[in-house]
Short mmCIF file of C-alpha atoms and ligand atoms in Angstrom, two decimals:
data_model
loop_
_atom_site.label_atom_id
_atom_site.label_comp_id
_atom_site.label_asym_id
_atom_site.label_seq_id
_atom_site.Cartn_x
_atom_site.Cartn_y
_atom_site.Cartn_z
CA MET A 1 0.09 -0.21 0.32
CA GLY A 2 1.21 3.58 -0.61
CA GLU A 3 4.11 2.49 -3.08
CA LYS A 4 2.64 5.54 -5.93
CA SER A 5 3.33 8.96 -4.54
CA ALA A 6 0.49 11.60 -4.44
CA PRO A 7 -0.05 13.79 -7.62
CA ASN A 8 2.50 16.33 -6.25
CA ILE A 9 4.07 19.69 -7.32
CA SER A 10 6.52 17.99 -9.41
CA ASP A 11 3.51 16.30 -11.49
CA THR A 12 2.33 19.89 -12.12
CA HIS A 13 5.92 21.32 -13.02
CA VAL A 14 6.02 18.33 -15.66
CA GLU A 15 3.05 19.80 -17.11
CA GLU A 16 4.21 23.22 -17.16
CA ALA A 17 7.17 22.42 -18.71
CA ARG A 18 5.38 20.59 -21.56
CA ASP A 19 2.93 23.28 -21.88
CA LEU A 20 6.01 26.00 -22.26
CA ARG A 21 7.71 23.82 -24.57
CA ASN A 22 4.35 23.66 -26.75
CA ALA A 23 4.12 27.84 -26.05
CA LEU A 24 7.73 28.07 -27.38
CA TRP A 25 7.20 25.79 -30.44
CA VAL A 26 4.15 27.89 -31.69
CA GLY A 27 6.19 31.11 -30.68
CA GLY A 28 9.29 29.87 -32.74
CA PHE A 29 6.86 28.74 -35.79
CA VAL A 30 4.87 31.95 -35.94
CA THR A 31 8.08 34.17 -35.86
CA LEU A 32 9.65 31.98 -38.55
CA ALA A 33 6.19 32.51 -40.53
CA LEU A 34 6.60 36.11 -40.03
CA GLY A 35 10.23 36.76 -40.96
CA ALA A 36 9.21 34.43 -44.09
CA MET A 37 6.67 36.91 -45.00
CA ILE A 38 8.42 39.89 -44.10
CA LEU A 39 11.25 38.46 -46.90
CA ALA A 40 8.77 37.28 -49.51
CA SER A 41 6.51 40.10 -49.29
CA ASP A 42 6.77 42.84 -51.84
CA PRO A 43 5.83 46.13 -50.54
CA ARG A 44 4.30 46.91 -54.26
CA LEU A 45 2.56 43.73 -54.15
CA ILE A 46 0.64 43.86 -50.77
CA ALA A 47 0.48 47.69 -50.66
CA LEU A 48 2.01 47.99 -47.17
CA ASN A 49 4.74 50.43 -46.04
CA ILE A 50 6.42 47.51 -43.90
CA PRO A 51 9.76 48.69 -42.18
CA PRO A 52 11.50 45.23 -42.96
CA LEU A 53 14.25 46.14 -40.92
CA GLU A 54 12.73 46.78 -37.98
CA LEU A 55 10.41 43.90 -38.21
CA SER A 56 13.31 41.55 -39.00
CA LEU A 57 15.45 42.26 -35.94
CA ILE A 58 12.05 41.76 -34.04
CA ALA A 59 11.54 38.31 -35.72
CA GLY A 60 15.25 37.39 -34.78
CA ALA A 61 14.65 38.23 -31.05
CA SER A 62 11.48 36.40 -30.81
CA LEU A 63 13.34 33.43 -32.49
CA LEU A 64 15.71 34.03 -29.88
CA ILE A 65 13.53 33.77 -26.69
CA SER A 66 12.06 30.37 -28.09
CA ILE A 67 15.55 29.18 -28.56
CA VAL A 68 16.66 30.45 -25.22
CA GLY A 69 13.36 29.07 -23.66
CA MET A 70 14.04 25.57 -24.88
CA TYR A 71 17.67 25.83 -23.94
CA GLY A 72 16.31 26.52 -20.25
CA LEU A 73 14.24 23.63 -20.07
CA ARG A 74 16.94 21.27 -21.29
CA ALA A 75 19.29 22.53 -18.70
CA HIS A 76 16.81 22.61 -16.20
CA TRP A 77 16.41 26.04 -15.36
CA PRO A 78 13.69 26.41 -12.93
CA VAL A 79 10.34 26.34 -15.16
CA ARG A 80 8.41 29.09 -13.57
CA ALA A 81 11.16 31.44 -13.89
CA ILE A 82 11.40 30.60 -18.07
CA SER A 83 7.80 30.84 -18.15
CA TRP A 84 7.76 34.56 -16.41
CA GLY A 85 10.67 35.45 -18.47
CA THR A 86 9.48 34.18 -21.85
CA MET A 87 5.62 35.74 -21.31
CA ILE A 88 7.23 39.06 -20.46
CA ALA A 89 9.77 38.95 -23.11
CA TYR A 90 6.87 38.05 -25.52
CA THR A 91 4.36 40.73 -24.09
CA LEU A 92 7.53 43.42 -25.13
CA ILE A 93 8.19 41.90 -28.59
CA ILE A 94 4.62 42.39 -29.23
CA SER A 95 4.02 45.90 -28.38
CA LEU A 96 7.40 46.57 -30.57
CA THR A 97 5.31 44.62 -33.43
CA ILE A 98 1.99 46.97 -32.91
CA HIS A 99 4.07 49.95 -32.80
CA PHE A 100 6.26 48.94 -36.20
CA THR A 101 3.01 47.56 -38.08
CA GLY A 102 0.71 50.96 -37.28
CA GLY A 103 0.27 51.50 -33.82
CA PRO A 104 -3.25 52.30 -32.97
CA VAL A 105 -4.65 51.56 -36.60
CA THR A 106 -3.01 47.83 -36.40
CA PRO A 107 -5.33 44.83 -35.48
CA MET A 108 -2.30 43.50 -34.11
CA PRO A 109 -2.99 44.33 -30.40
CA ALA A 110 -5.63 40.91 -30.59
CA VAL A 111 -2.35 39.24 -29.97
CA TYR A 112 -2.04 40.17 -26.26
CA LEU A 113 -5.01 37.88 -25.96
CA LEU A 114 -3.19 35.22 -27.51
CA ILE A 115 0.02 35.79 -24.44
CA VAL A 116 -2.78 36.21 -21.73
CA GLY A 117 -4.72 32.82 -22.67
CA ALA A 118 -1.37 31.13 -22.91
CA THR A 119 -0.10 32.59 -19.40
CA SER A 120 -3.21 31.41 -17.85
CA PHE A 121 -2.30 27.68 -18.65
CA LEU A 122 1.21 28.00 -17.66
CA MET A 123 1.11 30.19 -14.66
CA GLY A 124 -2.67 30.30 -13.66
CA LYS A 125 -5.29 33.11 -13.25
CA ARG A 126 -2.36 35.26 -11.01
CA GLY A 127 0.16 35.00 -13.93
CA ALA A 128 -2.45 35.79 -16.27
CA SER A 129 -3.51 38.97 -14.58
CA ILE A 130 -0.11 40.11 -14.25
CA ILE A 131 0.83 39.59 -17.71
CA ALA A 132 -2.39 41.52 -18.59
CA VAL A 133 -2.07 44.36 -16.77
CA PHE A 134 1.77 44.42 -17.98
CA SER A 135 0.40 44.47 -21.84
CA VAL A 136 -2.20 47.21 -21.16
CA ILE A 137 0.72 49.09 -19.61
CA CYS A 138 2.88 48.36 -22.29
CA TYR A 139 0.62 49.24 -24.73
CA ALA A 140 -0.26 53.20 -22.94
CA ALA A 141 3.47 53.52 -23.16
CA MET A 142 3.70 52.73 -26.92
CA LEU A 143 0.81 55.08 -27.50
CA LEU A 144 2.33 57.65 -25.21
CA ILE A 145 5.59 57.48 -27.10
CA GLU A 146 3.56 57.90 -30.35
CA TYR A 147 1.05 60.71 -29.03
CA ASN A 148 4.73 62.67 -28.12
CA GLY A 149 6.05 62.32 -31.18
CA ILE A 150 8.88 60.41 -29.67
CA SER A 151 8.69 57.53 -32.32
CA PRO A 152 5.81 58.42 -34.61
CA ILE A 153 3.42 55.93 -35.97
CA THR A 154 5.02 53.63 -38.70
CA ASP A 155 2.31 54.40 -41.37
CA ILE A 156 2.13 51.04 -42.96
CA TRP A 157 -1.43 51.18 -43.93
CA HIS A 158 -0.98 54.73 -45.89
CA ILE A 159 -3.39 56.32 -43.47
CA ASP A 160 -1.83 59.61 -42.54
CA PHE A 161 -2.93 59.10 -39.08
CA LYS A 162 -1.25 61.92 -36.69
CA ALA A 163 -1.15 60.51 -33.20
CA GLU A 164 -0.35 64.14 -31.80
CA ASN A 165 -3.84 65.32 -32.95
CA ARG A 166 -5.82 62.64 -31.66
CA GLY A 167 -5.30 62.07 -27.87
CA TYR A 168 -9.05 61.16 -27.27
CA LEU A 169 -9.25 58.76 -29.82
CA LEU A 170 -5.69 57.16 -28.67
CA ILE A 171 -7.69 57.06 -25.14
CA ILE A 172 -10.67 55.15 -26.65
CA ASN A 173 -8.34 53.00 -28.66
CA TRP A 174 -6.37 51.87 -25.20
CA ILE A 175 -9.76 51.30 -23.40
CA THR A 176 -11.01 49.18 -26.50
CA VAL A 177 -7.97 46.90 -26.44
CA SER A 178 -7.29 46.98 -22.23
CA VAL A 179 -10.86 45.82 -21.34
CA PRO A 180 -10.75 42.59 -23.22
CA THR A 181 -7.32 41.87 -22.34
CA LEU A 182 -7.82 42.40 -18.85
CA MET A 183 -11.55 40.27 -18.89
CA MET A 184 -9.56 37.57 -21.03
CA SER A 185 -7.24 37.25 -18.02
CA GLN A 186 -9.57 36.65 -15.62
CA LEU A 187 -11.76 34.35 -17.69
CA THR A 188 -8.95 32.03 -19.12
CA GLY A 189 -7.45 32.12 -15.79
CA SER A 190 -10.42 30.51 -14.02
CA LEU A 191 -10.75 28.38 -16.84
CA ALA A 192 -7.16 27.09 -16.57
CA GLU A 193 -7.17 26.76 -13.09
CA ARG A 194 -10.84 24.74 -12.73
CA LEU A 195 -9.18 22.44 -15.52
CA GLN A 196 -5.92 22.06 -13.19
CA ARG A 197 -8.09 21.33 -10.21
CA THR A 198 -10.19 18.52 -11.96
CA ASN A 199 -7.34 17.22 -13.27
CA LEU A 200 -5.35 17.08 -9.88
CA ASN A 201 -8.51 15.34 -8.01
CA LEU A 202 -8.67 12.72 -11.10
CA ARG A 203 -5.14 11.94 -10.72
CA GLU A 204 -5.89 11.55 -6.85
CA SER A 205 -8.81 9.41 -7.32
CA GLU A 206 -6.82 7.28 -9.13
CA ARG A 207 -4.51 7.21 -7.11
CA VAL A 208 -6.55 5.99 -4.29
CA ARG A 209 -8.19 3.29 -6.57
CA ASP A 210 -4.77 2.06 -7.46
CA ASN A 211 -3.69 1.68 -3.88
CA LEU A 212 -6.60 -0.20 -2.76
CA THR A 213 -6.66 -2.34 -5.71
CA HIS A 214 -2.94 -3.41 -4.98
CA MET A 215 -3.66 -3.73 -1.26
CA ILE A 216 -6.40 -6.40 -2.14
CA VAL A 217 -4.43 -8.17 -4.88
CA HIS A 218 -1.42 -8.23 -2.33
CA ASP A 219 -3.93 -9.68 0.27
CA LEU A 220 -5.51 -12.15 -1.98
CA ARG A 221 -1.96 -13.82 -2.82
CA ASN A 222 -1.62 -15.67 0.64
CA PRO A 223 -5.01 -17.40 0.57
CA ILE A 224 -4.82 -18.44 -3.29
CA THR A 225 -1.20 -19.86 -2.76
CA ALA A 226 -2.62 -21.75 0.51
CA LEU A 227 -5.69 -23.02 -1.73
CA MET A 228 -2.98 -24.09 -4.49
CA GLY A 229 -0.86 -26.24 -1.74
CA GLY A 230 -4.13 -27.91 -0.71
CA LEU A 231 -5.36 -28.56 -3.90
CA ASP A 232 -1.92 -30.24 -4.71
CA VAL A 233 -1.95 -32.52 -1.58
CA LEU A 234 -5.48 -33.49 -2.27
CA LEU A 235 -4.65 -34.21 -5.52
CA MET A 236 -1.42 -36.29 -4.54
CA ALA A 237 -2.96 -37.96 -1.61
CA LEU A 238 -6.66 -38.84 -2.93
CA SER A 239 -5.89 -39.42 -6.38
CA ASP A 240 -6.17 -43.21 -6.19
CA LYS A 241 -9.72 -43.05 -4.23
CA MET A 242 -11.45 -40.53 -6.32
CA SER A 243 -13.55 -41.44 -9.62
CA ASP A 244 -12.37 -39.80 -12.76
CA ASP A 245 -14.69 -37.10 -12.75
CA GLU A 246 -13.91 -36.22 -9.07
CA LYS A 247 -10.55 -36.06 -10.17
CA ARG A 248 -11.17 -33.74 -13.20
CA LEU A 249 -13.02 -31.48 -11.15
CA LEU A 250 -10.27 -30.99 -8.90
CA GLN A 251 -7.67 -30.55 -11.70
CA ASN A 252 -10.06 -27.82 -13.14
CA ALA A 253 -10.19 -26.22 -9.46
CA ARG A 254 -6.33 -25.96 -9.51
CA HIS A 255 -6.28 -24.67 -13.17
CA SER A 256 -8.56 -21.82 -12.01
CA ASN A 257 -6.60 -21.34 -9.19
CA LYS A 258 -3.28 -21.23 -11.24
CA ILE A 259 -4.83 -18.49 -13.20
CA LEU A 260 -5.98 -16.58 -10.37
CA LEU A 261 -2.55 -16.75 -9.25
CA SER A 262 -0.40 -15.65 -12.22
CA LEU A 263 -3.10 -12.36 -12.53
CA VAL A 264 -2.34 -11.60 -8.98
CA ASN A 265 1.61 -12.11 -9.27
CA GLU A 266 1.27 -10.13 -12.67
CA ILE A 267 -0.82 -7.06 -11.00
CA LEU A 268 1.80 -7.01 -8.24
CA ASP A 269 4.75 -7.10 -10.54
CA ILE A 270 3.41 -4.65 -13.04
CA ASN A 271 2.63 -2.06 -9.77
CA LYS A 272 6.19 -2.54 -8.99
CA MET A 273 7.24 -1.82 -12.24
CA GLU A 274 5.32 1.56 -12.27
CA ALA A 275 6.43 2.30 -8.94
CA GLY A 276 10.01 2.14 -9.56
CA LYS A 277 10.78 -0.95 -7.35
CA PHE A 278 11.35 -3.80 -9.62
CA ARG A 279 15.19 -4.83 -9.95
CA LEU A 280 16.56 -6.81 -12.86
CA ASN A 281 18.64 -9.79 -11.46
CA LEU A 282 21.13 -9.75 -14.59
CA ALA A 283 23.00 -12.96 -15.54
CA SER A 284 24.48 -14.58 -18.81
CA THR A 285 21.53 -16.45 -19.55
CA ASN A 286 21.66 -19.16 -22.50
CA ILE A 287 18.79 -17.92 -24.32
CA ALA A 288 18.57 -21.08 -26.64
CA ASP A 289 18.18 -23.25 -23.25
CA LEU A 290 15.11 -20.82 -22.33
CA ILE A 291 13.41 -21.62 -25.20
CA ILE A 292 13.75 -25.09 -25.17
CA GLN A 293 12.73 -25.50 -21.48
CA ASN A 294 9.66 -23.14 -22.15
CA THR A 295 8.75 -25.22 -25.31
CA GLU A 296 9.01 -28.67 -23.77
CA THR A 297 6.86 -27.52 -20.84
CA MET A 298 3.97 -26.85 -23.34
CA GLN A 299 4.81 -29.94 -25.39
CA ALA A 300 1.97 -32.09 -23.76
CA ALA A 301 -0.38 -29.79 -23.52
CA ALA A 302 -0.06 -28.82 -27.15
CA GLU A 303 -0.34 -32.57 -28.37
CA LEU A 304 -3.63 -32.92 -26.36
CA GLU A 305 -4.90 -29.94 -27.69
CA GLY A 306 -3.85 -31.61 -31.43
CA GLN A 307 -1.23 -28.41 -31.75
CA ARG A 308 1.88 -28.77 -33.30
CA LEU A 309 4.94 -27.15 -31.47
CA GLU A 310 8.09 -26.42 -33.57
CA VAL A 311 11.47 -24.69 -32.41
CA GLY A 312 13.97 -23.05 -34.99
CA LEU A 313 16.79 -22.37 -33.08
CA THR A 314 20.09 -21.42 -35.23
CA SER A 315 22.39 -22.59 -32.32
CA THR A 316 22.29 -24.36 -28.73
CA GLU A 317 24.12 -21.68 -26.98
CA ILE A 318 23.49 -17.86 -27.29
CA LEU A 319 24.51 -16.13 -24.21
CA VAL A 320 22.48 -12.87 -23.49
CA ASN A 321 22.93 -10.58 -20.27
CA CYS A 322 19.48 -10.49 -19.21
CA ASP A 323 17.11 -11.49 -16.15
CA GLY A 324 16.74 -15.08 -17.12
CA PRO A 325 13.34 -16.27 -15.28
CA LEU A 326 11.78 -12.73 -16.25
CA ILE A 327 12.65 -13.38 -19.95
CA GLY A 328 11.43 -16.82 -19.48
CA ARG A 329 7.79 -15.57 -18.28
CA VAL A 330 7.84 -13.28 -21.50
CA ILE A 331 8.48 -16.66 -23.61
CA ALA A 332 5.85 -18.67 -21.62
CA ASN A 333 3.20 -15.88 -22.05
CA LEU A 334 3.81 -15.51 -25.68
CA LEU A 335 3.45 -19.31 -26.13
CA THR A 336 0.76 -19.63 -23.91
CA ASN A 337 -1.29 -16.83 -25.64
CA ALA A 338 -0.31 -18.80 -28.83
CA PHE A 339 -2.00 -22.18 -27.83
CA LYS A 340 -4.70 -20.34 -26.20
CA TYR A 341 -6.17 -18.57 -29.48
CA THR A 342 -5.02 -21.09 -32.04
CA PRO A 343 -7.53 -23.80 -32.41
CA GLU A 344 -7.17 -27.35 -32.84
CA GLY A 345 -4.44 -28.79 -35.69
CA GLY A 346 -2.73 -25.18 -35.31
CA VAL A 347 1.05 -24.93 -35.47
CA ILE A 348 3.17 -22.77 -33.38
CA THR A 349 6.72 -22.10 -33.95
CA THR A 350 9.17 -20.29 -32.04
CA THR A 351 12.31 -18.74 -33.73
CA LEU A 352 15.63 -17.24 -32.37
CA GLU A 353 17.70 -15.02 -34.64
CA THR A 354 21.15 -13.38 -33.63
CA THR A 355 23.07 -10.62 -34.64
CA PRO A 356 26.62 -9.39 -33.17
CA GLU A 357 24.49 -6.85 -31.03
CA VAL A 358 20.89 -7.93 -30.57
CA ILE A 359 18.73 -11.25 -30.53
CA THR A 360 15.41 -11.45 -31.83
CA ILE A 361 13.00 -14.15 -30.47
CA SER A 362 9.48 -14.82 -32.36
CA VAL A 363 6.41 -16.86 -31.56
CA ILE A 364 4.55 -17.59 -34.62
CA ASP A 365 0.72 -19.00 -34.78
CA THR A 366 -1.77 -20.09 -37.20
CA GLY A 367 -4.34 -18.82 -35.36
CA PRO A 368 -7.16 -16.39 -36.31
CA GLY A 369 -5.05 -13.19 -36.41
CA ILE A 370 -5.66 -10.00 -34.64
CA PRO A 371 -7.24 -7.15 -36.27
CA ALA A 372 -5.08 -4.20 -37.38
CA GLU A 373 -6.49 -1.37 -34.89
CA HIS A 374 -6.34 -3.76 -31.88
CA GLN A 375 -2.35 -4.85 -32.81
CA GLN A 376 -1.11 -1.77 -30.60
CA ARG A 377 -3.74 -1.65 -28.27
CA ILE A 378 -3.27 -5.04 -26.82
CA PHE A 379 0.07 -3.85 -25.18
CA GLU A 380 -2.04 -1.84 -22.85
CA LYS A 381 -2.91 -2.66 -19.50
CA PHE A 382 -6.40 -4.75 -19.48
CA ALA A 383 -6.69 -4.72 -23.55
CA GLN A 384 -8.45 -7.44 -25.01
CA VAL A 385 -9.60 -7.92 -28.82
CA GLN A 386 -13.37 -7.52 -28.78
CA GLY A 387 -15.12 -11.03 -29.63
CA SER A 388 -12.43 -13.03 -28.59
CA GLN A 389 -13.74 -16.35 -27.76
CA LYS A 390 -11.09 -17.01 -24.87
CA ARG A 391 -11.03 -15.19 -21.57
CA GLY A 392 -7.70 -14.16 -20.16
CA THR A 393 -6.66 -11.16 -17.95
CA GLY A 394 -5.57 -8.74 -20.65
CA LEU A 395 -2.03 -8.50 -18.53
CA GLY A 396 -0.05 -10.60 -20.39
CA LEU A 397 1.10 -8.58 -22.93
CA THR A 398 1.56 -5.61 -20.74
CA PHE A 399 3.98 -7.56 -18.48
CA CYS A 400 5.87 -8.95 -21.57
CA LYS A 401 6.21 -5.20 -22.93
CA MET A 402 7.54 -3.90 -19.53
CA VAL A 403 10.23 -6.44 -19.10
CA VAL A 404 11.46 -6.52 -22.73
CA GLU A 405 11.66 -2.42 -22.54
CA ALA A 406 13.41 -2.55 -19.24
CA HIS A 407 16.00 -4.91 -20.97
CA GLY A 408 16.53 -1.99 -23.56
CA GLY A 409 14.64 -4.48 -26.44
CA LYS A 410 11.19 -4.17 -28.32
CA ILE A 411 8.35 -6.03 -28.59
CA TRP A 412 5.82 -5.99 -31.46
CA VAL A 413 3.28 -7.88 -33.36
CA GLU A 414 2.69 -8.53 -36.91
CA SER A 415 -0.79 -10.37 -37.91
CA GLU A 416 -3.43 -11.12 -40.38
CA LEU A 417 -6.76 -12.00 -39.99
CA GLY A 418 -7.44 -15.51 -40.59
CA LYS A 419 -3.85 -16.80 -41.21
CA GLY A 420 -2.17 -15.93 -37.45
CA SER A 421 0.02 -13.77 -35.64
CA LYS A 422 3.94 -13.25 -35.23
CA PHE A 423 4.93 -11.80 -31.90
CA SER A 424 8.46 -10.84 -31.94
CA PHE A 425 11.02 -9.17 -29.08
CA THR A 426 14.57 -8.00 -29.35
CA LEU A 427 16.86 -7.92 -26.59
CA PRO A 428 20.19 -6.30 -26.62
CA ILE A 429 23.21 -9.27 -26.18
CA ALA A 430 25.25 -6.86 -23.84
CA GLY A 431 22.03 -6.44 -21.56
CA PRO A 432 20.22 -2.90 -20.34
CA SER A 433 22.05 0.08 -18.88
CA SER A 434 19.80 -0.07 -15.69
CA THR A 435 18.74 -2.65 -13.57
CA VAL A 436 15.79 -0.58 -11.92
CA VAL A 437 12.76 -1.09 -14.17
CA GLU A 438 10.53 2.14 -14.03
CA ALA A 439 7.71 1.85 -16.51
CA ARG A 440 4.19 2.99 -17.35
CA ILE A 441 1.88 1.80 -19.81
P1 ADP B 1 -4.70 -12.21 -22.07
O1 ADP B 1 -4.85 -12.71 -20.89
O2 ADP B 1 -6.07 -12.06 -22.40
O3 ADP B 1 -4.60 -13.30 -23.40
P2 ADP B 1 -2.87 -10.79 -23.42
O4 ADP B 1 -2.39 -9.13 -22.87
O5 ADP B 1 -1.65 -11.74 -23.13
O6 ADP B 1 -4.00 -11.03 -22.26
O7 ADP B 1 -3.05 -10.75 -24.79
C1 ADP B 1 -3.93 -9.16 -24.79
C2 ADP B 1 -5.26 -9.72 -26.04
O8 ADP B 1 -4.14 -10.10 -27.53
C3 ADP B 1 -6.08 -11.02 -25.64
O9 ADP B 1 -7.02 -10.99 -24.98
C4 ADP B 1 -6.05 -11.53 -27.26
O10 ADP B 1 -7.31 -10.71 -27.48
C5 ADP B 1 -5.02 -10.95 -28.01
N1 ADP B 1 -3.85 -12.06 -28.47
C6 ADP B 1 -2.59 -12.11 -27.69
N2 ADP B 1 -1.99 -13.16 -28.51
C7 ADP B 1 -2.60 -13.52 -29.33
C8 ADP B 1 -2.63 -14.49 -30.57
N3 ADP B 1 -1.62 -15.29 -30.38
N4 ADP B 1 -3.90 -14.89 -31.51
C9 ADP B 1 -4.63 -13.86 -31.45
N5 ADP B 1 -4.98 -12.82 -30.32
C10 ADP B 1 -4.22 -12.68 -29.24
#
């Protein structure tokens, strides 16, 4: 119980960093598009008096902000500080762009709304409010500079608008820009905070549910193991005195109990891997032996079901640095699935291919195949193909994926409906770089 940590500050930080990265990408792309437009625009064609030098410098500065922000994220600078720096710098850049594209006679101030909206999702209502106030102050400063003739309006629209004679108009213009900008900060700020709260609540209830499941599953293991022992003893001790029907009943009970035990173990192992508490016991392992052992175990069951089991090995000794018992369970899971889903008379083949760096193990069956739209999903927790006749736990492939990826390998399926499936996985011969399994699917 309590293996998973509560949704905390670091989770929120990861999300803020991801949102900031997206905002920086968008900023970078918009700037590149703007730069390309300036370069490509022939002022006579679009009939605007664009000042290319000033706008190119602004585009360059904006690109620089994106690059520095990205670098900061990679270098683990404090995310909140980068967010503040980026949003303040973008607000200044927008104010300059407005000035050099016509001041009060351009629709550019609408971009302030974009920045305020983005800030809400990055820094909440308080951050958005501060950036909104900063935007309207910058805009007021720009209008004042134009009104006082310190840097007159750039007349890109060919409108002979003299700011110094239009004081009232400038005030009205400032109010028209400021009110929506400030309102936007409150609206999007509240929305972003509500979304964040809902998200945190959802994650908290998911954590409580996971912990509860883990506790129940963990407590189930002991009685199931005891039951298994009891059934084994009964089968051994009373086998001679029981009728065939009674024996079959007892064997069925043992089989069901075995499935239950493997479900419990798989859930517990997956939970451990997700919590980063699972360690690989690496050792030089003869993979060919592992395949032979697992296929031999299945041979008798296969014959009973009228299936044929073939093994294609290129060598009898292939040493790989891996956790042998875990990789054995991966092979066993794939073989069990192949048997479970392949009807009577089918053929199941196991192959092993090697290169100097990696080995590839495949389990091929002549079963029903898996629809293309399910081929990725079946590796997710509890995912099963709808309409499948056989029931399972939906955890076997999740377990396989986690174990293979923890070893630095890959697992995938190729399948054709009505023809069969081929599950393959690779393992690096040298072994994984870390022994701690930390995976989330
Ligand atoms: P399960 O315990 O349900 O078999 P798995 O995670 O091992 O769980 O498999 C997920 C789903 O993938 C299965 O329910 C089945 O629908 C599909 N599947 C897996 N292996 C095969 C196979 N060899 N042939 C056809 N379908 C398969």
